[in-house]
Each structure stands twice: as C-alpha cells, then as structure tokens.
C-alpha cells in the first residue's frame, strides 16, 4: 500500500510509519504546504493520506486520489478542511488528533487572554521605544480576571480546559453556549448555558473554542460585537472563519469592545498589511495553539497510528465518527 504525507512532520511520527512496514510513503518534505497541483498529482492511486489543516481535501482531491483511498488522517483536531460528506459517501475513514493537544491549546488561550487584557505586547513595545518615562497611575491599564464573567463559546475539550485554568484567577461566573446544554461538563465550573446574545452582553471575556461548522461560521459578527461591553476582551483560538473580521475591526476601532486576541485568522497567514495588525488593541498570533514540542510530536505519532490502523482495516486510536 502507498500513502502520501503532505508535509514535513516530527520525526517521531515518520518513524512510526517507517517502522510499521505497512505502507511505503511519499512525503512533501517541506515546512511549506504542498502546492495544490502537486497534491493532486501525488495523491493519485494512494491508499492513505496524512494531511494537515492547511490542505483542503475536497471533491477534486478525492477524485484525483481515486478509488484506492481508504483513509485520511489529519494531524489536527479540527476537520473543517475536509469535505466530510463527500468523504463519507466514498466510505473513506478519517483519523484526527483530539485530546492530546487540549492542554497546550488551553494554555495558549490563557496566555493570549492575559497578553491581550494586560496589554503585554503594547507594554513591551513602550519599553523598547522610550515610551516608558516613569511609573504612571493611568498608563497601560487593562482588565483583570478577578470577579469577572467569562463566556466560553463551545464548552468542548478545549473550552473546558480553558475554564479549568481560568477559574483559579478568581473568575466569578462562567457562561457558555453551544448546540445544547452540557450539565455534566458545566458542573465543574457552575457554568450557565445561555444563548449567544446573552453571553455577549454579560461577559467581560469571551473565549471562542468551538469547532468551525456551517452554524458557527461568521457567528461573531457586528450584532454580536454590538452586544458586548465596551470593556470586554474577545479571544479566539478556534478558527478564523467563526469571526467576521471586518466587523471585529470596526468593533475594535470604534471602542465597541476593549481588545481582541486571535490565534487564528482569515486568511492564514494574515497579510502583513491587514488593518487588524495596525491596531494596538489587537494581539495576533500565528496559529500556535498546539505548538509545544511534546504536543506536536504526539500529534504526529497519533496521526501516523490512525493512518496505519485505517490502512490495515483496524480500529483507529482516534477515528472521527462520520
Ligand atoms: P470539541 O469537539 O471538544 O469542542 C467543540 C465545541 O464546539 C463543542 O463544545 C461544541 O458544542 C461547540 N460547538 C459546536 N457548534 C456550536 C455552536 N453552534 N455554538 C457554539 N458552540 C458550538 O473540540 P476541541 O475542543 O477539541 O477543539 C475545538 C476546536 O478548536 C477545533 O475544532 C479546532 O478548530 C480548534 N483548535 C485550534 C487550535 C489552535 O491551534 N488554535 C488547536 C486545537 C484546536 P456542542 O457539543 O454543544 O455542539
Ligand atoms: C487543530 O488541531 O485543529 C489545530 O488548529 C492545530 O493544532
């Protein structure tokens, strides 16, 4: 059997593939994404595909792969880059990498929230550019978590891990929204299930940790930002497309909300002349939620094992139920 690995991935994952002796594999051995034309050419006839969130696996790719393709293993928990209906129709199995990246991503979400609310990048810049003239009572003030209300959009694995980490900062109340209440998950934080509108109106911090679906696409828009408090901070570690970025820009420029911290944007990478990058009250990171050495190694190993299990027709360690 033959597989295609669409990027340079940690050695740990490649070693699992190489040592298994289940398939030969072709790899796009680069830190940059495989060009679309190469993907279409190299996937032809393959039985397995190990891909990343930056590879759009749609009907065109599936057609190019042909009927040999049994398994797609993505080195991500997000699956919004996969044409799931089309994949299901063809009986192709999908592996993904939940759980093992939850801690790293939640940690990054907290780091981003604190960096944004306490204005860390802006403050560091002032130290470098001479703006730090003396200790000033009204200078570089931000917003603290103590006694605050935190609204989590999507109380899934990462959303709960974020709430768990924020609770000891003295958060007074957690709100959450989703497609349905989750009393068991919410109990640990006494979190209240509310409509999105109420979450926007009452939260001092909004943290977006949901998956990107047709329902969540563009969910944080003008109407949502207009409901938020002028003192509130918006954080997104989910996917850029959950947010209407033009509306977010207007909310930040007009002072409708205090600040935003984004680990994900549309597009990625964000062009260096994007207006959001000119705003002091917007902190943008290059999609590094899961970027610890240990987590990325574990993701590559899990993706490799999912691929191998799929090729062998065995139970995958983490299979997406289609
Ligand atoms: P989970 O499946 O555990 O959680 C996803 C959550 O999204 C669920 O709680 C679900 O709630 C919620 N959701 C679905 N529809 C809606 C909706 N309409 N409104 C509000 N919430 C909704 O996934 P994970 O926590 O493991 O990961 C979440 C996402 O985080 C991934 O899909 C990925 O896009 C992103 N991610 C980003 C990373 C980064 O590097 N920045 C790293 C890892 C993940 P319900 O069950 O009620 O539908
Ligand atoms: C994912 O896994 O979906 C992230 O965005 C990257 O780790």
CSV table of C-alpha atoms and ligand atoms in Angstrom, one decimal:
chain,number,residue,atom,x,y,z
A,1,UNK,CA,0.0,0.0,0.0
A,2,UNK,CA,1.1,3.6,-0.6
A,3,UNK,CA,0.5,6.7,1.4
A,4,UNK,CA,1.1,10.4,0.9
A,5,UNK,CA,2.3,12.6,3.8
A,6,UNK,CA,1.7,16.2,2.7
A,7,UNK,CA,4.3,18.0,4.9
A,8,UNK,CA,7.5,17.7,6.9
A,9,UNK,CA,6.2,16.4,10.3
A,10,UNK,CA,8.0,15.4,13.5
A,11,UNK,CA,10.5,12.6,13.2
A,12,UNK,CA,8.5,10.6,15.8
A,13,UNK,CA,5.5,10.3,13.5
A,14,UNK,CA,7.6,9.4,10.5
A,15,UNK,CA,9.4,6.7,12.5
A,16,UNK,CA,6.1,5.1,13.4
A,17,UNK,CA,5.2,4.9,9.7
A,18,UNK,CA,8.6,3.7,8.6
A,19,UNK,CA,8.9,1.0,11.2
A,20,UNK,CA,5.4,-0.4,10.7
A,21,UNK,CA,6.2,-1.9,7.3
A,22,UNK,CA,2.5,-1.5,6.4
A,23,UNK,CA,2.9,1.0,3.5
A,24,UNK,CA,5.5,2.9,1.5
A,25,UNK,CA,5.1,6.6,1.7
A,26,UNK,CA,5.8,9.6,-0.4
A,27,UNK,CA,6.3,12.8,1.5
A,28,UNK,CA,6.2,16.5,0.6
A,29,UNK,CA,9.4,17.2,2.7
A,30,UNK,CA,9.0,20.9,3.3
A,31,UNK,CA,7.8,23.2,6.0
A,32,UNK,CA,5.7,25.0,3.4
A,33,UNK,CA,2.3,23.5,2.2
A,34,UNK,CA,2.3,21.2,-0.8
A,35,UNK,CA,1.2,23.1,-3.9
A,36,UNK,CA,-2.3,22.2,-5.0
A,37,UNK,CA,-1.0,20.8,-8.3
A,38,UNK,CA,1.5,18.6,-6.5
A,39,UNK,CA,-1.2,17.4,-4.1
A,40,UNK,CA,-3.5,16.5,-6.9
A,41,UNK,CA,-0.7,14.7,-8.8
A,42,UNK,CA,0.9,12.9,-5.8
A,43,UNK,CA,-2.3,11.7,-4.2
A,44,UNK,CA,-3.3,9.7,-7.3
A,45,UNK,CA,-3.6,6.0,-6.5
A,46,UNK,CA,-2.7,6.4,-2.8
A,47,UNK,CA,-4.4,4.2,-0.2
A,48,UNK,CA,-3.7,6.6,2.6
A,49,UNK,CA,-3.3,10.3,3.1
A,50,UNK,CA,-1.7,12.0,6.1
A,51,UNK,CA,-2.6,15.7,5.8
A,52,UNK,CA,-2.6,18.9,7.7
A,53,UNK,CA,-5.3,21.6,8.4
A,54,UNK,CA,-3.8,23.7,5.6
A,55,UNK,CA,-4.6,21.1,3.0
A,56,UNK,CA,-8.1,21.5,1.6
A,57,UNK,CA,-9.3,17.9,1.0
A,58,UNK,CA,-12.3,18.4,-1.3
A,59,UNK,CA,-14.0,16.5,-4.1
A,60,UNK,CA,-11.2,17.4,-6.5
A,61,UNK,CA,-8.6,15.8,-4.3
A,62,UNK,CA,-10.7,12.8,-3.7
A,63,UNK,CA,-11.3,12.4,-7.4
A,64,UNK,CA,-7.6,12.7,-8.0
A,65,UNK,CA,-6.9,10.1,-5.4
A,66,UNK,CA,-9.2,7.6,-6.9
A,67,UNK,CA,-10.9,4.5,-5.5
A,68,UNK,CA,-7.8,3.2,-3.7
A,69,UNK,CA,-8.1,5.8,-1.0
A,70,UNK,CA,-9.2,4.1,2.3
A,71,UNK,CA,-8.1,6.5,5.0
A,72,UNK,CA,-7.4,10.2,5.6
A,73,UNK,CA,-5.5,11.0,8.7
A,74,UNK,CA,-5.3,14.7,9.6
A,75,UNK,CA,-2.7,15.9,12.1
A,76,UNK,CA,-5.3,18.2,13.7
A,77,UNK,CA,-8.4,18.0,15.8
A,78,UNK,CA,-10.1,20.5,13.6
A,79,UNK,CA,-11.7,18.8,10.5
A,80,UNK,CA,-13.2,21.8,8.7
A,81,UNK,CA,-10.7,21.5,5.9
A,82,UNK,CA,-12.1,18.1,5.0
A,83,UNK,CA,-15.2,17.6,2.8
A,84,UNK,CA,-16.8,15.2,5.2
A,85,UNK,CA,-20.0,14.5,3.3
A,86,UNK,CA,-18.0,13.6,0.2
A,87,UNK,CA,-15.6,11.5,2.2
A,88,UNK,CA,-18.4,9.6,4.0
A,89,UNK,CA,-20.1,8.9,0.6
A,90,UNK,CA,-16.9,7.2,-0.6
A,91,UNK,CA,-16.6,5.1,2.5
A,92,UNK,CA,-13.2,6.7,3.4
A,93,UNK,CA,-12.3,6.6,7.1
A,94,UNK,CA,-11.0,9.7,8.9
A,95,UNK,CA,-8.5,9.9,11.8
A,96,UNK,CA,-7.8,13.1,13.8
A,97,UNK,CA,-5.9,14.1,16.9
A,98,UNK,CA,-8.2,15.2,19.7
A,99,UNK,CA,-7.3,15.3,23.5
A,100,UNK,CA,-3.5,15.2,23.1
A,101,UNK,CA,-3.5,18.9,22.1
A,102,UNK,CA,-6.1,20.1,24.6
A,103,UNK,CA,-3.7,21.2,27.4
A,104,UNK,CA,-1.3,23.0,25.0
A,105,UNK,CA,-4.1,24.8,23.3
A,106,UNK,CA,-5.9,25.8,26.5
A,107,UNK,CA,-2.6,27.1,27.9
A,108,UNK,CA,-2.0,29.2,24.8
A,109,UNK,CA,-5.6,30.5,25.1
A,110,UNK,CA,-4.9,31.7,28.6
A,111,UNK,CA,-1.6,33.2,27.6
A,112,UNK,CA,-3.3,35.1,24.8
A,113,UNK,CA,-6.1,36.3,27.1
A,114,UNK,CA,-3.6,37.6,29.6
A,115,UNK,CA,-1.3,39.1,27.0
A,116,UNK,CA,-4.3,40.9,25.4
A,117,UNK,CA,-6.2,42.0,28.6
A,118,UNK,CA,-3.0,43.2,30.3
A,119,UNK,CA,-1.6,44.7,27.1
A,120,UNK,CA,1.7,42.8,27.2
A,121,UNK,CA,2.9,43.3,23.6
A,122,UNK,CA,2.0,47.0,23.7
A,123,UNK,CA,3.8,47.4,27.0
A,124,UNK,CA,6.9,45.6,25.8
A,125,UNK,CA,7.0,47.9,22.8
A,126,UNK,CA,6.8,51.0,25.0
A,127,UNK,CA,9.9,49.8,27.0
A,128,UNK,CA,11.8,49.5,23.7
A,129,UNK,CA,10.7,52.7,22.1
A,130,UNK,CA,11.2,55.0,25.1
A,131,UNK,CA,7.5,55.4,25.9
A,132,UNK,CA,8.3,54.3,29.4
A,133,UNK,CA,9.2,57.6,31.0
A,134,UNK,CA,8.1,56.9,34.6
A,135,UNK,CA,5.5,55.0,36.6
A,136,UNK,CA,2.2,56.5,35.7
A,137,UNK,CA,-1.0,55.7,37.5
A,138,UNK,CA,-3.2,55.9,34.4
A,139,UNK,CA,-0.8,54.2,31.9
A,140,UNK,CA,-1.1,50.8,30.4
A,141,UNK,CA,-4.1,49.8,32.5
A,142,UNK,CA,-6.0,46.8,31.3
A,143,UNK,CA,-8.7,44.4,32.6
A,144,UNK,CA,-8.2,41.6,35.2
A,145,UNK,CA,-10.0,38.3,35.6
A,146,UNK,CA,-10.7,38.7,39.3
A,147,UNK,CA,-14.5,38.9,39.9
A,148,UNK,CA,-15.1,38.7,36.1
A,149,UNK,CA,-17.7,36.9,34.0
A,150,UNK,CA,-16.1,34.7,31.3
A,151,UNK,CA,-18.2,33.4,28.4
A,152,UNK,CA,-17.0,30.3,26.6
A,153,UNK,CA,-18.3,29.7,23.1
A,154,UNK,CA,-18.1,25.9,22.7
A,155,UNK,CA,-17.6,24.2,26.1
A,156,UNK,CA,-15.8,21.2,24.5
A,157,UNK,CA,-12.5,19.6,25.4
A,158,UNK,CA,-10.5,22.9,24.9
A,159,UNK,CA,-13.3,25.1,26.2
A,160,UNK,CA,-13.4,23.1,29.5
A,161,UNK,CA,-9.6,23.1,29.8
A,162,UNK,CA,-9.6,26.9,29.4
A,163,UNK,CA,-12.3,27.3,32.1
A,164,UNK,CA,-10.4,25.0,34.4
A,165,UNK,CA,-7.3,27.2,34.0
A,166,UNK,CA,-9.1,30.5,34.4
A,167,UNK,CA,-11.1,29.5,37.5
A,168,UNK,CA,-8.2,30.0,39.9
A,169,UNK,CA,-7.7,33.6,38.7
A,170,UNK,CA,-10.9,34.4,40.6
A,171,UNK,CA,-13.5,34.3,37.9
A,172,UNK,CA,-16.9,35.0,39.4
A,173,UNK,CA,-19.1,33.4,36.8
A,174,UNK,CA,-18.8,31.2,33.7
A,175,UNK,CA,-21.3,31.3,30.9
A,176,UNK,CA,-21.2,29.0,27.9
A,177,UNK,CA,-23.1,28.5,24.6
A,178,UNK,CA,-23.2,25.6,22.2
A,179,UNK,CA,-25.7,23.5,20.3
A,180,UNK,CA,-27.1,22.1,23.6
A,181,UNK,CA,-26.6,22.4,27.4
A,182,UNK,CA,-23.9,20.1,28.8
A,183,UNK,CA,-24.7,19.9,32.5
A,184,UNK,CA,-22.0,17.3,33.2
A,185,UNK,CA,-19.2,19.3,31.6
A,186,UNK,CA,-20.5,22.6,33.1
A,187,UNK,CA,-20.9,21.4,36.7
A,188,UNK,CA,-17.2,21.7,37.5
A,189,UNK,CA,-17.4,25.5,36.8
A,190,UNK,CA,-21.1,26.0,37.7
A,191,UNK,CA,-21.2,27.3,34.2
A,192,UNK,CA,-24.6,28.6,32.9
A,193,UNK,CA,-25.8,27.7,29.4
A,194,UNK,CA,-27.1,30.8,27.7
A,195,UNK,CA,-27.9,32.0,24.2
A,196,UNK,CA,-25.1,33.6,22.3
A,197,UNK,CA,-26.7,37.0,22.7
A,198,UNK,CA,-26.7,36.9,26.5
A,199,UNK,CA,-23.2,35.5,26.5
A,200,UNK,CA,-22.1,38.6,24.5
A,201,UNK,CA,-24.0,41.0,26.7
A,202,UNK,CA,-22.8,39.7,30.1
A,203,UNK,CA,-19.2,38.5,29.6
A,204,UNK,CA,-16.1,40.5,30.5
A,205,UNK,CA,-14.1,38.0,28.5
A,206,UNK,CA,-15.4,36.0,25.5
A,207,UNK,CA,-13.3,33.0,24.6
A,208,UNK,CA,-14.1,31.2,21.3
A,209,UNK,CA,-13.2,27.5,21.5
A,210,UNK,CA,-15.9,25.9,19.2
A,211,UNK,CA,-15.3,24.0,16.0
A,212,UNK,CA,-15.9,25.6,12.7
A,213,UNK,CA,-19.1,24.4,11.2
A,214,UNK,CA,-21.7,25.9,8.8
A,215,UNK,CA,-23.6,27.0,12.0
A,216,UNK,CA,-20.6,28.7,13.7
A,217,UNK,CA,-19.2,30.3,10.5
A,218,UNK,CA,-19.3,34.1,10.9
A,219,UNK,CA,-21.1,33.7,14.3
A,220,UNK,CA,-19.1,36.5,15.9
A,221,UNK,CA,-20.3,39.4,13.8
A,222,UNK,CA,-21.5,43.0,14.0
A,223,UNK,CA,-24.6,42.1,16.0
A,224,UNK,CA,-22.6,40.0,18.5
A,225,UNK,CA,-19.8,42.7,19.0
A,226,UNK,CA,-22.5,45.4,19.4
A,227,UNK,CA,-23.9,43.5,22.4
A,228,UNK,CA,-20.5,43.1,24.1
A,229,UNK,CA,-19.5,45.5,26.8
A,230,UNK,CA,-17.1,48.3,25.9
A,231,UNK,CA,-14.7,47.0,28.5
A,232,UNK,CA,-14.8,43.4,27.2
A,233,UNK,CA,-12.0,41.3,25.7
A,234,UNK,CA,-12.5,38.9,22.8
A,235,UNK,CA,-10.3,35.8,22.4
A,236,UNK,CA,-10.4,33.3,19.5
A,237,UNK,CA,-8.4,30.1,19.4
A,238,UNK,CA,-10.9,28.2,17.2
A,239,UNK,CA,-10.9,29.0,13.5
A,240,UNK,CA,-10.7,32.5,11.9
A,241,UNK,CA,-13.9,32.0,10.0
A,242,UNK,CA,-16.0,31.9,13.1
A,243,UNK,CA,-15.4,35.6,13.2
A,244,UNK,CA,-16.4,38.3,10.7
A,245,UNK,CA,-13.1,40.0,10.8
A,246,UNK,CA,-14.3,43.3,9.2
A,247,UNK,CA,-16.9,43.5,11.9
A,248,UNK,CA,-14.3,42.8,14.6
A,249,UNK,CA,-12.1,45.5,13.1
A,250,UNK,CA,-14.9,48.0,13.4
A,251,UNK,CA,-15.7,47.0,16.9
A,252,UNK,CA,-12.0,47.5,17.9
A,253,UNK,CA,-11.6,50.8,16.1
A,254,UNK,CA,-14.8,52.3,17.4
A,255,UNK,CA,-14.2,51.2,21.0
A,256,UNK,CA,-17.2,48.9,21.0
A,257,UNK,CA,-15.0,46.3,22.6
A,258,UNK,CA,-11.7,46.9,24.5
A,259,UNK,CA,-9.4,44.4,22.8
A,260,UNK,CA,-9.1,41.1,20.9
A,261,UNK,CA,-6.6,38.3,20.9
A,262,UNK,CA,-6.6,36.0,17.9
A,263,UNK,CA,-4.6,32.8,17.4
A,264,UNK,CA,-6.5,32.1,14.2
A,265,UNK,CA,-7.4,34.4,11.4
A,266,UNK,CA,-8.8,34.6,7.9
A,267,UNK,CA,-6.8,34.0,5.8
A,268,UNK,CA,-3.8,32.3,7.3
A,269,UNK,CA,-1.2,33.7,7.2
A,270,UNK,CA,-2.8,37.1,7.7
A,271,UNK,CA,-1.3,39.5,5.1
A,272,UNK,CA,1.2,41.8,6.8
A,273,UNK,CA,-0.8,44.9,5.6
A,274,UNK,CA,-4.1,43.7,7.2
A,275,UNK,CA,-5.7,46.6,9.1
A,276,UNK,CA,-6.0,44.5,12.2
A,277,UNK,CA,-2.2,44.4,12.5
A,278,UNK,CA,-2.2,48.2,12.9
A,279,UNK,CA,-4.3,48.1,16.0
A,280,UNK,CA,-2.7,48.3,19.4
A,281,UNK,CA,-5.7,46.6,21.0
A,282,UNK,CA,-5.5,43.5,18.8
A,283,UNK,CA,-2.9,40.8,19.6
A,284,UNK,CA,-2.4,38.3,16.8
A,285,UNK,CA,-0.5,35.0,17.0
A,286,UNK,CA,0.3,32.7,14.0
A,287,UNK,CA,-2.0,29.7,14.9
A,288,UNK,CA,0.4,28.3,17.6
A,289,UNK,CA,-2.2,26.8,20.0
A,290,UNK,CA,-0.8,23.3,19.9
A,291,UNK,CA,2.8,24.3,19.3
A,292,UNK,CA,4.7,22.7,22.1
A,293,UNK,CA,7.4,20.1,21.1
A,294,UNK,CA,5.7,17.4,23.1
A,295,UNK,CA,2.3,18.0,21.7
A,296,UNK,CA,3.3,18.2,18.0
A,297,UNK,CA,5.3,15.0,18.4
A,298,UNK,CA,2.3,13.3,20.0
A,299,UNK,CA,0.1,14.6,17.2
A,300,UNK,CA,2.4,13.2,14.6
A,301,UNK,CA,2.5,9.8,16.3
A,302,UNK,CA,-1.3,9.7,16.7
A,303,UNK,CA,-1.8,10.7,13.0
A,304,UNK,CA,0.6,8.0,11.9
A,305,UNK,CA,-1.1,5.4,14.0
A,306,UNK,CA,-4.5,6.4,12.8
A,307,UNK,CA,-3.3,6.1,9.2
A,308,UNK,CA,-1.8,2.7,9.8
A,309,UNK,CA,-4.9,1.4,11.6
A,310,UNK,CA,-7.0,2.7,8.7
A,311,UNK,CA,-4.8,1.0,6.1
A,312,UNK,CA,-4.9,-2.3,8.0
A,313,UNK,CA,-8.7,-2.0,8.4
A,314,UNK,CA,-8.3,-2.0,12.2
A,315,UNK,CA,-9.8,0.2,15.0
A,316,UNK,CA,-8.1,3.6,14.9
A,317,UNK,CA,-6.8,5.2,18.1
A,318,UNK,CA,-8.9,8.3,17.2
A,319,UNK,CA,-11.4,7.9,14.5
A,320,UNK,CA,-13.9,10.7,13.6
A,321,UNK,CA,-17.4,9.2,13.5
A,322,UNK,CA,-18.8,10.3,10.2
B,1,LIG,P1,-14.7,19.7,20.8
B,1,LIG,O1,-15.4,18.9,19.7
B,1,LIG,O2,-14.4,19.0,22.1
B,1,LIG,O3,-15.4,21.0,21.1
B,1,LIG,C1,-16.0,21.8,20.1
B,1,LIG,C2,-17.1,22.6,20.7
B,1,LIG,O4,-17.7,23.4,19.7
B,1,LIG,C3,-18.2,21.7,21.3
B,1,LIG,O5,-18.3,22.0,22.7
B,1,LIG,C4,-19.5,22.1,20.6
B,1,LIG,O6,-20.6,22.3,21.5
B,1,LIG,C5,-19.1,23.5,20.1
B,1,LIG,N1,-20.0,24.0,19.1
B,1,LIG,C6,-20.5,23.3,18.0
B,1,LIG,N2,-21.4,24.1,17.4
B,1,LIG,C7,-21.6,25.2,18.2
B,1,LIG,C8,-22.4,26.3,18.1
B,1,LIG,N3,-23.3,26.4,17.1
B,1,LIG,N4,-22.2,27.3,19.0
B,1,LIG,C9,-21.3,27.2,20.0
B,1,LIG,N5,-20.5,26.1,20.1
B,1,LIG,C10,-20.6,25.1,19.2
B,1,LIG,O7,-13.3,20.1,20.1
B,1,LIG,P2,-12.0,20.7,20.8
B,1,LIG,O8,-12.3,21.4,22.0
B,1,LIG,O9,-11.0,19.6,20.9
B,1,LIG,O10,-11.4,21.7,19.6
B,1,LIG,C11,-12.2,22.8,19.3
B,1,LIG,C12,-11.7,23.5,18.1
B,1,LIG,O11,-10.5,24.2,18.4
B,1,LIG,C13,-11.2,22.6,16.9
B,1,LIG,O12,-12.3,22.2,16.1
B,1,LIG,C14,-10.2,23.5,16.2
B,1,LIG,O13,-10.9,24.2,15.2
B,1,LIG,C15,-9.7,24.4,17.3
B,1,LIG,N6,-8.3,24.2,17.6
B,1,LIG,C16,-7.5,25.2,17.5
B,1,LIG,C17,-6.1,25.1,17.8
B,1,LIG,C18,-5.2,26.2,17.7
B,1,LIG,O14,-4.0,25.9,17.4
B,1,LIG,N7,-5.6,27.4,17.8
B,1,LIG,C19,-5.6,23.8,18.4
B,1,LIG,C20,-6.7,22.8,18.6
B,1,LIG,C21,-8.0,23.0,18.2
B,1,LIG,P3,-21.8,21.3,21.3
B,1,LIG,O15,-21.3,20.0,21.7
B,1,LIG,O16,-22.8,21.9,22.2
B,1,LIG,O17,-22.2,21.4,19.9
B,2,LIG,C1,-6.1,21.7,15.2
B,2,LIG,O1,-5.5,20.7,15.6
B,2,LIG,O2,-7.2,21.8,14.8
B,2,LIG,C2,-5.3,23.0,15.4
B,2,LIG,O3,-5.8,24.1,14.8
B,2,LIG,C3,-3.8,22.8,15.3
B,2,LIG,O4,-3.3,22.0,16.3
